[in-house]
Tab-separated table of C-alpha atoms in Angstrom:
chain	number	residue	atom	x	y	z
C	1	MET	CA	0.945	3.055	17.102
C	2	THR	CA	1.337	4.060	20.677
C	3	ASP	CA	1.181	0.853	22.698
C	4	GLY	CA	4.275	0.452	24.853
C	5	PRO	CA	7.287	1.100	22.637
C	6	ARG	CA	10.291	-0.554	24.241
C	7	THR	CA	13.493	1.083	23.063
C	8	GLU	CA	14.325	4.671	22.147
C	9	THR	CA	14.229	3.644	18.469
C	10	ASP	CA	10.800	2.069	18.966
C	11	ARG	CA	9.565	5.197	20.741
C	12	LEU	CA	10.794	7.480	17.957
C	13	LEU	CA	9.475	5.237	15.189
C	14	SER	CA	6.153	5.139	16.968
C	15	ARG	CA	6.023	8.943	17.042
C	16	ALA	CA	7.050	9.115	13.390
C	17	ALA	CA	4.240	6.682	12.552
C	18	GLU	CA	1.829	8.983	14.400
C	19	ARG	CA	2.875	11.835	12.143
C	20	ALA	CA	2.738	9.610	9.061
C	21	ALA	CA	-0.882	8.769	9.903
C	22	ALA	CA	-1.805	12.257	8.655
C	23	ASP	CA	-0.394	11.494	5.207
C	24	PRO	CA	-2.260	9.247	2.731
C	25	PHE	CA	1.075	8.287	1.131
C	26	TYR	CA	1.845	6.157	4.179
C	27	LEU	CA	0.293	2.921	5.312
C	28	ALA	CA	-0.091	4.522	8.751
C	29	HIS	CA	-2.937	6.620	7.329
C	30	ALA	CA	-4.909	3.552	6.254
C	31	LEU	CA	-4.154	1.632	9.439
C	32	ARG	CA	-5.333	4.556	11.552
C	33	ALA	CA	-8.584	4.827	9.565
C	34	TYR	CA	-9.165	1.101	9.942
C	35	GLN	CA	-8.455	1.244	13.674
C	36	ALA	CA	-10.946	4.063	14.066
C	37	ALA	CA	-13.606	2.246	12.062
C	38	GLU	CA	-13.142	-1.038	13.913
C	39	THR	CA	-12.228	0.479	17.318
C	40	LEU	CA	-9.039	-1.548	17.465
C	41	ASP	CA	-6.018	-0.596	19.545
C	42	ASP	CA	-2.497	-1.255	18.285
C	43	ALA	CA	-2.197	-4.649	19.959
C	44	ALA	CA	-5.493	-5.827	18.474
C	45	LEU	CA	-4.562	-4.559	14.996
C	46	ALA	CA	-1.140	-6.237	15.178
C	47	ALA	CA	-2.776	-9.483	16.287
C	48	TRP	CA	-5.316	-9.250	13.465
C	49	LEU	CA	-2.601	-8.690	10.866
C	50	GLY	CA	-0.395	-11.339	12.437
C	51	CYS	CA	2.698	-9.297	13.217
C	52	PRO	CA	4.432	-8.502	16.533
C	53	ALA	CA	3.050	-5.297	18.083
C	54	GLU	CA	6.533	-3.730	18.095
C	55	ASP	CA	6.659	-4.035	14.296
C	56	LEU	CA	3.444	-2.098	13.788
C	57	ALA	CA	5.186	1.306	13.648
C	58	ARG	CA	7.701	-0.030	11.110
C	59	LEU	CA	4.863	-1.402	9.009
C	60	ALA	CA	2.967	1.874	9.326
C	61	LEU	CA	5.979	3.797	8.006
C	62	CYS	CA	5.895	1.882	4.723
C	63	ARG	CA	4.388	3.427	1.646
C	64	ARG	CA	0.749	2.509	1.157
C	65	PRO	CA	0.484	-0.204	-1.513
C	66	GLY	CA	-0.758	1.165	-4.814
C	67	ALA	CA	-0.231	4.789	-3.738
C	68	LEU	CA	1.774	5.620	-6.865
C	69	PHE	CA	-1.118	5.111	-9.259
C	70	PRO	CA	-4.740	6.237	-9.576
C	71	PRO	CA	-7.097	3.707	-7.943
C	72	ALA	CA	-8.748	1.198	-10.281
C	73	SER	CA	-6.133	1.707	-13.038
C	74	PRO	CA	-4.369	-1.437	-14.324
C	75	ASP	CA	-1.081	-0.154	-12.865
C	76	TYR	CA	-2.745	0.269	-9.487
C	77	GLU	CA	-4.027	-3.300	-9.413
C	78	GLU	CA	-0.660	-4.778	-10.291
C	79	ALA	CA	1.268	-2.573	-7.881
C	80	PHE	CA	-1.234	-3.172	-5.076
C	81	VAL	CA	-0.883	-6.954	-5.242
C	82	GLU	CA	2.891	-6.825	-5.630
C	83	GLU	CA	3.389	-4.363	-2.785
C	84	VAL	CA	1.033	-6.038	-0.338
C	85	LYS	CA	3.049	-9.209	-0.921
C	86	ALA	CA	6.310	-7.306	-0.335
C	87	LEU	CA	5.028	-6.016	3.015
C	88	SER	CA	3.768	-9.463	3.923
C	89	ASP	CA	7.155	-11.017	3.126
C	90	ARG	CA	9.017	-8.423	5.148
C	91	PHE	CA	6.833	-8.186	8.261
C	92	GLY	CA	5.118	-11.561	8.219
C	93	VAL	CA	1.665	-10.007	8.098
C	94	ASP	CA	-1.225	-11.887	6.539
C	95	ALA	CA	-1.400	-10.589	2.952
C	96	GLY	CA	-5.118	-11.247	2.636
C	97	ARG	CA	-5.949	-9.401	5.822
C	98	LEU	CA	-3.710	-6.462	4.974
C	99	ALA	CA	-5.344	-6.257	1.538
C	100	GLY	CA	-8.726	-6.386	3.278
C	101	VAL	CA	-7.755	-3.544	5.604
C	102	LEU	CA	-6.689	-1.436	2.620
C	103	ARG	CA	-9.829	-2.204	0.618
C	104	ARG	CA	-12.067	-1.334	3.529
C	105	THR	CA	-10.139	1.876	4.131
C	106	ALA	CA	-10.390	2.821	0.444
C	107	PHE	CA	-14.127	2.250	0.638
C	108	LEU	CA	-14.430	4.374	3.777
C	109	GLU	CA	-12.382	7.145	2.155
C	110	ALA	CA	-14.521	7.015	-0.977
C	111	THR	CA	-17.763	7.225	0.948
C	112	ALA	CA	-16.391	10.080	3.027
C	113	GLN	CA	-15.238	12.073	0.005
C	114	THR	CA	-17.999	11.678	-2.553
C	115	PRO	CA	-21.605	12.838	-2.628
C	116	ALA	CA	-24.255	10.191	-2.082
C	117	GLY	CA	-23.073	6.972	-3.641
C	118	GLU	CA	-21.574	8.613	-6.728
C	119	SER	CA	-18.322	6.722	-7.003
C	120	VAL	CA	-18.989	4.242	-4.253
C	121	SER	CA	-20.376	1.806	-6.782
C	122	ALA	CA	-17.110	2.115	-8.753
C	123	TYR	CA	-15.181	1.262	-5.628
C	124	LEU	CA	-17.433	-1.674	-4.885
C	125	MET	CA	-16.962	-2.989	-8.417
C	126	ALA	CA	-13.201	-2.517	-8.177
C	127	ALA	CA	-13.149	-4.298	-4.821
C	128	ARG	CA	-15.198	-7.162	-6.245
C	129	ASP	CA	-12.799	-7.482	-9.188
C	130	ARG	CA	-9.889	-7.523	-6.827
C	131	ASP	CA	-11.537	-10.216	-4.754
C	132	ASN	CA	-11.430	-12.427	-7.826
C	133	ALA	CA	-7.798	-11.620	-8.466
C	134	THR	CA	-4.504	-12.708	-7.058
C	135	LEU	CA	-4.814	-12.008	-3.368
C	136	GLU	CA	-7.022	-14.933	-2.400
C	137	GLN	CA	-4.578	-16.091	0.230
C	138	VAL	CA	-6.587	-15.517	3.361
C	139	PRO	CA	-6.256	-18.585	5.563
C	140	PRO	CA	-9.399	-20.317	6.841
C	141	GLU	CA	-11.104	-17.954	9.275
C	142	THR	CA	-11.877	-18.628	12.879
C	143	GLY	CA	-15.248	-17.684	14.319
C	144	ALA	CA	-13.865	-14.478	15.828
C	145	ASP	CA	-12.803	-13.234	12.392
C	146	GLU	CA	-16.048	-13.757	10.550
C	147	GLY	CA	-17.608	-10.421	11.446
C	148	LYS	CA	-14.713	-8.467	9.972
C	149	ASP	CA	-14.639	-10.402	6.705
C	150	ALA	CA	-18.317	-9.937	6.199
C	151	GLU	CA	-17.798	-6.189	6.147
C	152	GLN	CA	-15.311	-6.234	3.288
L	1	MET	CA	24.160	6.497	17.401
L	2	GLN	CA	26.317	6.546	14.268
L	3	ARG	CA	25.220	7.702	10.874
L	4	PRO	CA	24.558	4.864	8.414
L	5	SER	CA	27.444	3.480	6.366
L	6	PRO	CA	27.882	4.396	2.684
L	7	GLU	CA	26.663	0.929	1.740
L	8	VAL	CA	23.442	1.360	3.724
L	9	ALA	CA	22.977	4.826	2.203
L	10	THR	CA	23.514	3.511	-1.334
L	11	ARG	CA	21.060	0.656	-0.889
L	12	LEU	CA	18.438	2.912	0.689
L	13	PHE	CA	18.783	5.613	-1.936
L	14	LEU	CA	18.366	3.127	-4.777
L	15	ARG	CA	15.359	1.516	-3.089
L	16	LEU	CA	13.762	4.921	-2.546
L	17	VAL	CA	14.236	5.813	-6.199
L	18	ALA	CA	12.695	2.459	-7.164
L	19	ARG	CA	9.732	3.312	-4.875
L	20	ASP	CA	10.216	0.138	-2.818
L	21	PRO	CA	7.255	0.335	-0.395
L	22	VAL	CA	9.380	-0.770	2.584
L	23	ALA	CA	12.204	1.716	1.907
L	24	PRO	CA	10.575	4.653	3.774
L	25	SER	CA	10.355	2.541	6.926
L	26	ASP	CA	13.969	1.409	6.622
L	27	LEU	CA	15.058	4.993	5.972
L	28	ALA	CA	13.361	6.125	9.187
L	29	GLU	CA	14.849	3.288	11.188
L	30	ALA	CA	18.383	3.932	9.927
L	31	TYR	CA	18.404	7.738	10.078
L	32	LEU	CA	15.967	8.885	12.748
L	33	GLU	CA	18.169	8.635	15.818
L	34	PRO	CA	21.491	9.751	14.310
L	35	LEU	CA	19.848	12.679	12.559
L	36	ILE	CA	18.064	13.845	15.712
L	37	GLU	CA	21.352	13.633	17.576
L	38	ALA	CA	23.188	15.568	14.848
L	39	VAL	CA	20.584	18.335	14.497
L	40	ARG	CA	20.235	18.727	18.266
L	41	GLY	CA	24.018	18.897	18.501
L	42	ARG	CA	24.103	21.670	15.922
L	43	LEU	CA	21.265	23.731	17.412
L	44	GLY	CA	22.406	23.455	21.021
L	45	ASP	CA	20.123	23.465	24.059
L	46	LEU	CA	16.497	24.069	23.160
L	47	SER	CA	13.570	24.737	25.455
L	48	ASP	CA	11.565	22.224	23.441
L	49	PRO	CA	13.810	19.459	22.043
L	50	THR	CA	10.820	17.631	20.499
L	51	LEU	CA	10.806	20.416	17.935
L	52	VAL	CA	13.939	18.864	16.424
L	53	ASP	CA	12.423	15.371	16.599
L	54	ASP	CA	9.389	16.601	14.664
L	55	ALA	CA	11.520	18.356	12.054
L	56	VAL	CA	13.629	15.217	11.502
L	57	MET	CA	10.535	13.033	11.288
L	58	ASP	CA	8.901	15.325	8.732
L	59	THR	CA	12.099	15.344	6.671
L	60	LEU	CA	12.232	11.549	6.692
L	61	LEU	CA	8.559	11.348	5.733
L	62	ARG	CA	9.027	13.873	2.900
L	63	LEU	CA	11.999	12.396	1.056
L	64	PRO	CA	10.386	9.058	0.037
L	65	LYS	CA	7.760	11.054	-1.867
L	66	GLU	CA	10.356	12.854	-3.961
L	67	PRO	CA	13.670	11.002	-3.610
L	68	GLU	CA	15.011	12.650	-6.782
L	69	LYS	CA	15.411	15.846	-4.770
L	70	CYS	CA	18.491	14.246	-3.238
L	71	SER	CA	21.230	14.122	-5.849
L	72	GLY	CA	22.730	10.753	-4.932
L	73	PRO	CA	23.476	8.269	-2.151
L	74	ASP	CA	26.630	10.108	-1.070
L	75	LYS	CA	24.503	13.209	-0.477
L	76	LEU	CA	21.760	11.458	1.469
L	77	TRP	CA	23.011	12.367	4.942
L	78	THR	CA	23.780	15.964	4.018
L	79	TYR	CA	20.437	16.400	2.297
L	80	LEU	CA	18.474	15.019	5.261
L	81	PHE	CA	20.520	16.953	7.794
L	82	MET	CA	20.162	20.277	5.990
L	83	ASP	CA	16.444	19.799	5.376
L	84	ALA	CA	15.730	18.843	9.005
L	85	ARG	CA	17.906	21.643	10.342
L	86	ARG	CA	16.151	24.201	8.141
L	87	ASP	CA	12.753	22.908	9.279
L	88	ALA	CA	13.812	23.019	12.933
L	89	LEU	CA	15.129	26.578	12.568
L	90	ASN	CA	11.876	27.661	10.885
L	91	ALA	CA	9.866	26.058	13.674
L	92	LEU	CA	12.040	27.776	16.278
L	93	ASP	CA	11.583	31.103	14.558
L	94	LYS	CA	7.827	30.577	14.327
L	95	GLN	CA	7.668	29.627	17.983
L	96	GLY	CA	9.630	32.747	18.934
L	97	ARG	CA	7.313	34.992	16.910
L	98	ARG	CA	4.247	33.346	18.438
L	99	ASP	CA	5.617	33.783	21.950
L	100	ARG	CA	6.326	37.471	21.262
L	101	ARG	CA	2.854	37.981	19.826
L	102	LEU	CA	1.216	36.322	22.800
L	103	ARG	CA	3.139	38.534	25.196
L	104	MET	CA	1.891	41.638	23.378
L	105	VAL	CA	-1.783	40.725	22.957
L	106	PRO	CA	-4.194	41.470	25.821
L	107	LEU	CA	-5.662	38.304	27.277
L	108	ASP	CA	-9.268	38.990	26.227
L	109	VAL	CA	-8.086	39.389	22.621
L	110	ALA	CA	-5.747	36.430	22.794
L	111	ASP	CA	-8.669	34.238	23.728
L	112	LYS	CA	-10.438	35.149	20.500
L	113	THR	CA	-7.390	35.001	18.242
L	114	GLU	CA	-7.215	31.941	16.073
L	115	THR	CA	-3.905	30.176	16.253
L	116	ARG	CA	-2.180	30.465	12.897
L	117	ASN	CA	-0.168	27.301	13.402
L	118	GLU	CA	-0.740	24.941	10.565
L	119	SER	CA	-1.593	21.474	11.772
L	120	VAL	CA	0.491	18.571	10.547
L	121	GLU	CA	-2.556	17.350	8.624
L	122	GLU	CA	-2.985	20.664	6.806
L	123	THR	CA	0.680	20.813	5.923
L	124	LEU	CA	0.742	17.281	4.596
L	125	LEU	CA	-2.500	17.664	2.660
L	126	ARG	CA	-1.129	20.802	1.055
L	127	ARG	CA	1.963	18.868	0.046
L	128	GLU	CA	-0.282	16.161	-1.388
L	129	GLU	CA	-0.552	18.247	-4.542
L	130	CYS	CA	2.873	17.075	-5.707
L	131	PRO	CA	2.815	13.820	-7.703
L	132	TYR	CA	4.561	10.805	-6.255
L	133	LEU	CA	6.287	10.001	-9.548
L	134	PRO	CA	8.076	12.556	-11.722
L	135	GLU	CA	6.549	13.143	-15.150
L	136	GLY	CA	7.479	10.460	-17.686
L	137	VAL	CA	9.226	8.103	-15.274
L	138	ASP	CA	8.696	4.438	-16.067
L	139	ILE	CA	8.872	2.967	-12.597
L	140	ARG	CA	9.209	-0.588	-13.933
L	141	ALA	CA	12.367	0.315	-15.846
L	142	VAL	CA	13.724	2.110	-12.763
L	143	ARG	CA	13.003	-0.917	-10.573
L	144	GLN	CA	14.662	-3.232	-13.058
L	145	ALA	CA	17.817	-1.095	-13.047
L	146	VAL	CA	17.856	-0.842	-9.253
L	147	ASP	CA	17.216	-4.560	-8.777
L	148	GLY	CA	20.109	-5.268	-11.139
L	149	ILE	CA	22.497	-3.133	-9.098
L	150	LEU	CA	21.305	-4.377	-5.705
L	151	ALA	CA	21.517	-8.018	-6.762
L	152	ASP	CA	25.167	-7.699	-7.745
L	153	PRO	CA	27.536	-6.965	-4.833
L	154	VAL	CA	30.272	-5.856	-7.233
L	155	ASP	CA	27.989	-3.351	-8.988
L	156	LEU	CA	26.786	-2.092	-5.615
L	157	ARG	CA	30.370	-1.510	-4.452
L	158	LEU	CA	31.216	0.231	-7.748
L	159	VAL	CA	28.185	2.502	-7.321
L	160	GLU	CA	29.426	3.402	-3.840
L	161	LEU	CA	32.857	4.287	-5.251
L	162	ILE	CA	31.374	6.269	-8.153
L	163	THR	CA	29.013	8.293	-5.984
L	164	ALA	CA	31.792	8.918	-3.459
L	165	ARG	CA	33.784	10.388	-6.407
L	166	VAL	CA	36.680	8.001	-5.840
L	167	ARG	CA	39.314	8.610	-8.525
L	168	GLY	CA	41.825	6.248	-10.147
L	169	HIS	CA	41.174	2.758	-11.393
L	170	GLU	CA	42.761	0.766	-8.559
L	171	PRO	CA	39.912	0.745	-6.014
L	172	TYR	CA	37.510	-0.178	-8.803
L	173	ALA	CA	39.758	-2.956	-10.101
L	174	GLU	CA	40.035	-4.311	-6.573
L	175	ALA	CA	36.248	-4.294	-6.144
L	176	MET	CA	35.877	-6.086	-9.477
L	177	GLY	CA	38.508	-8.691	-8.539
L	178	ILE	CA	40.681	-7.887	-11.557
L	179	ALA	CA	43.651	-6.334	-9.745
L	180	HIS	CA	45.840	-9.210	-10.957
L	181	LEU	CA	45.339	-8.322	-14.630
L	182	PRO	CA	47.722	-6.076	-16.603
L	183	GLU	CA	47.092	-2.397	-15.855
L	184	SER	CA	45.875	-1.510	-19.348
L	185	GLU	CA	43.327	-4.306	-19.229
L	186	GLN	CA	42.226	-3.253	-15.731
L	187	LYS	CA	41.703	0.315	-16.924
L	188	ALA	CA	39.666	-0.772	-19.931
L	189	LEU	CA	37.394	-3.028	-17.873
L	190	VAL	CA	37.016	-0.436	-15.115
L	191	ASN	CA	36.145	2.303	-17.601
L	192	ARG	CA	33.562	0.101	-19.256
L	193	ALA	CA	31.907	-0.827	-15.914
L	194	ARG	CA	32.065	2.754	-14.684
L	195	GLY	CA	30.480	4.069	-17.889
L	196	ARG	CA	27.667	1.526	-17.709
L	197	LEU	CA	26.872	2.284	-14.064
L	198	ARG	CA	27.198	6.060	-14.427
L	199	ALA	CA	24.675	5.939	-17.273
L	200	ALA	CA	22.342	3.802	-15.147
L	201	LEU	CA	22.662	6.194	-12.194
L	202	ARG	CA	21.978	9.210	-14.378
L	203	ARG	CA	18.799	7.522	-15.627
L	204	LEU	CA	17.844	7.081	-11.961
L	205	GLY	CA	18.240	10.790	-11.356
L	206	ALA	CA	21.608	10.816	-9.586
L	207	ARG	CA	23.633	13.954	-10.350
L	208	LEU	CA	27.221	12.878	-10.484
L	209	GLU	CA	29.137	16.040	-11.341
């Protein structure tokens, strides 16, 4: 969230998004983890999600979808789908790709936090269930995108 | 940069209470610059003005996690301003104490002394212990109430008037488009609408007295 902010507001929002990246409540935290895992800069992440680069800080300052409920609870699933759609409607990001970013980040967080594979299988099962659920809106992929999808 | 209008504040407050995922971003966009300007104006010239920026940013990142701490939309500016100002003053004080300590410690010791500054990450992780939803809150019911108010421009205007503690029935009757009715009828309709919305706001955590 540091690539070439244009106005004073953009610059400040970009800095605020940097601070929000330290807080799991915010989407910035997940986006930062995804960027680190995929070695993507802001422009590449914005392009992947399908939003203008200058909107990335605004997107990052949103609450992380599903953050109000424990992962894998029925409330979480419903809120996750609903809130990813809300962000997609507002910022024009691809809902499927944003959901994919969040699932991958959740997986990375789970593997980082738990001893050898303990709850990773639970996360994998939850991710598989989600794949069968509502957010099957990812448009047909181009060749360049295939590698990323295969990881999810 | 002017502070947001009462209408913007009302909408944002209600969306924060309803845990709208986009509300924190809109809050930052609306309040970041005017708040920084206001807090800097109050604290005067600082050797490190980014200290105020950081305090304002942390305040704006904190409120969406516990919006009920602010007692209502009319108090949103004051709450944010006071919180950011307090944070900035604490940071200034901390910086002053650190500078004094560094001046007093011999260099060979200073090299070995761990900095006691908490990182942003540590601070935020510590704050993670607080739940994002108050005990017993049914967020669906809250969202339904907020959506109802936001979808109705008359209700939204009445909420603004109520939270701004506007007295008398006339402004309310005007907002409701019933100013042409006999006064007794106006009063009855205004009282009914006011009672309904005050009850809804109380359920949302707004303190109106």
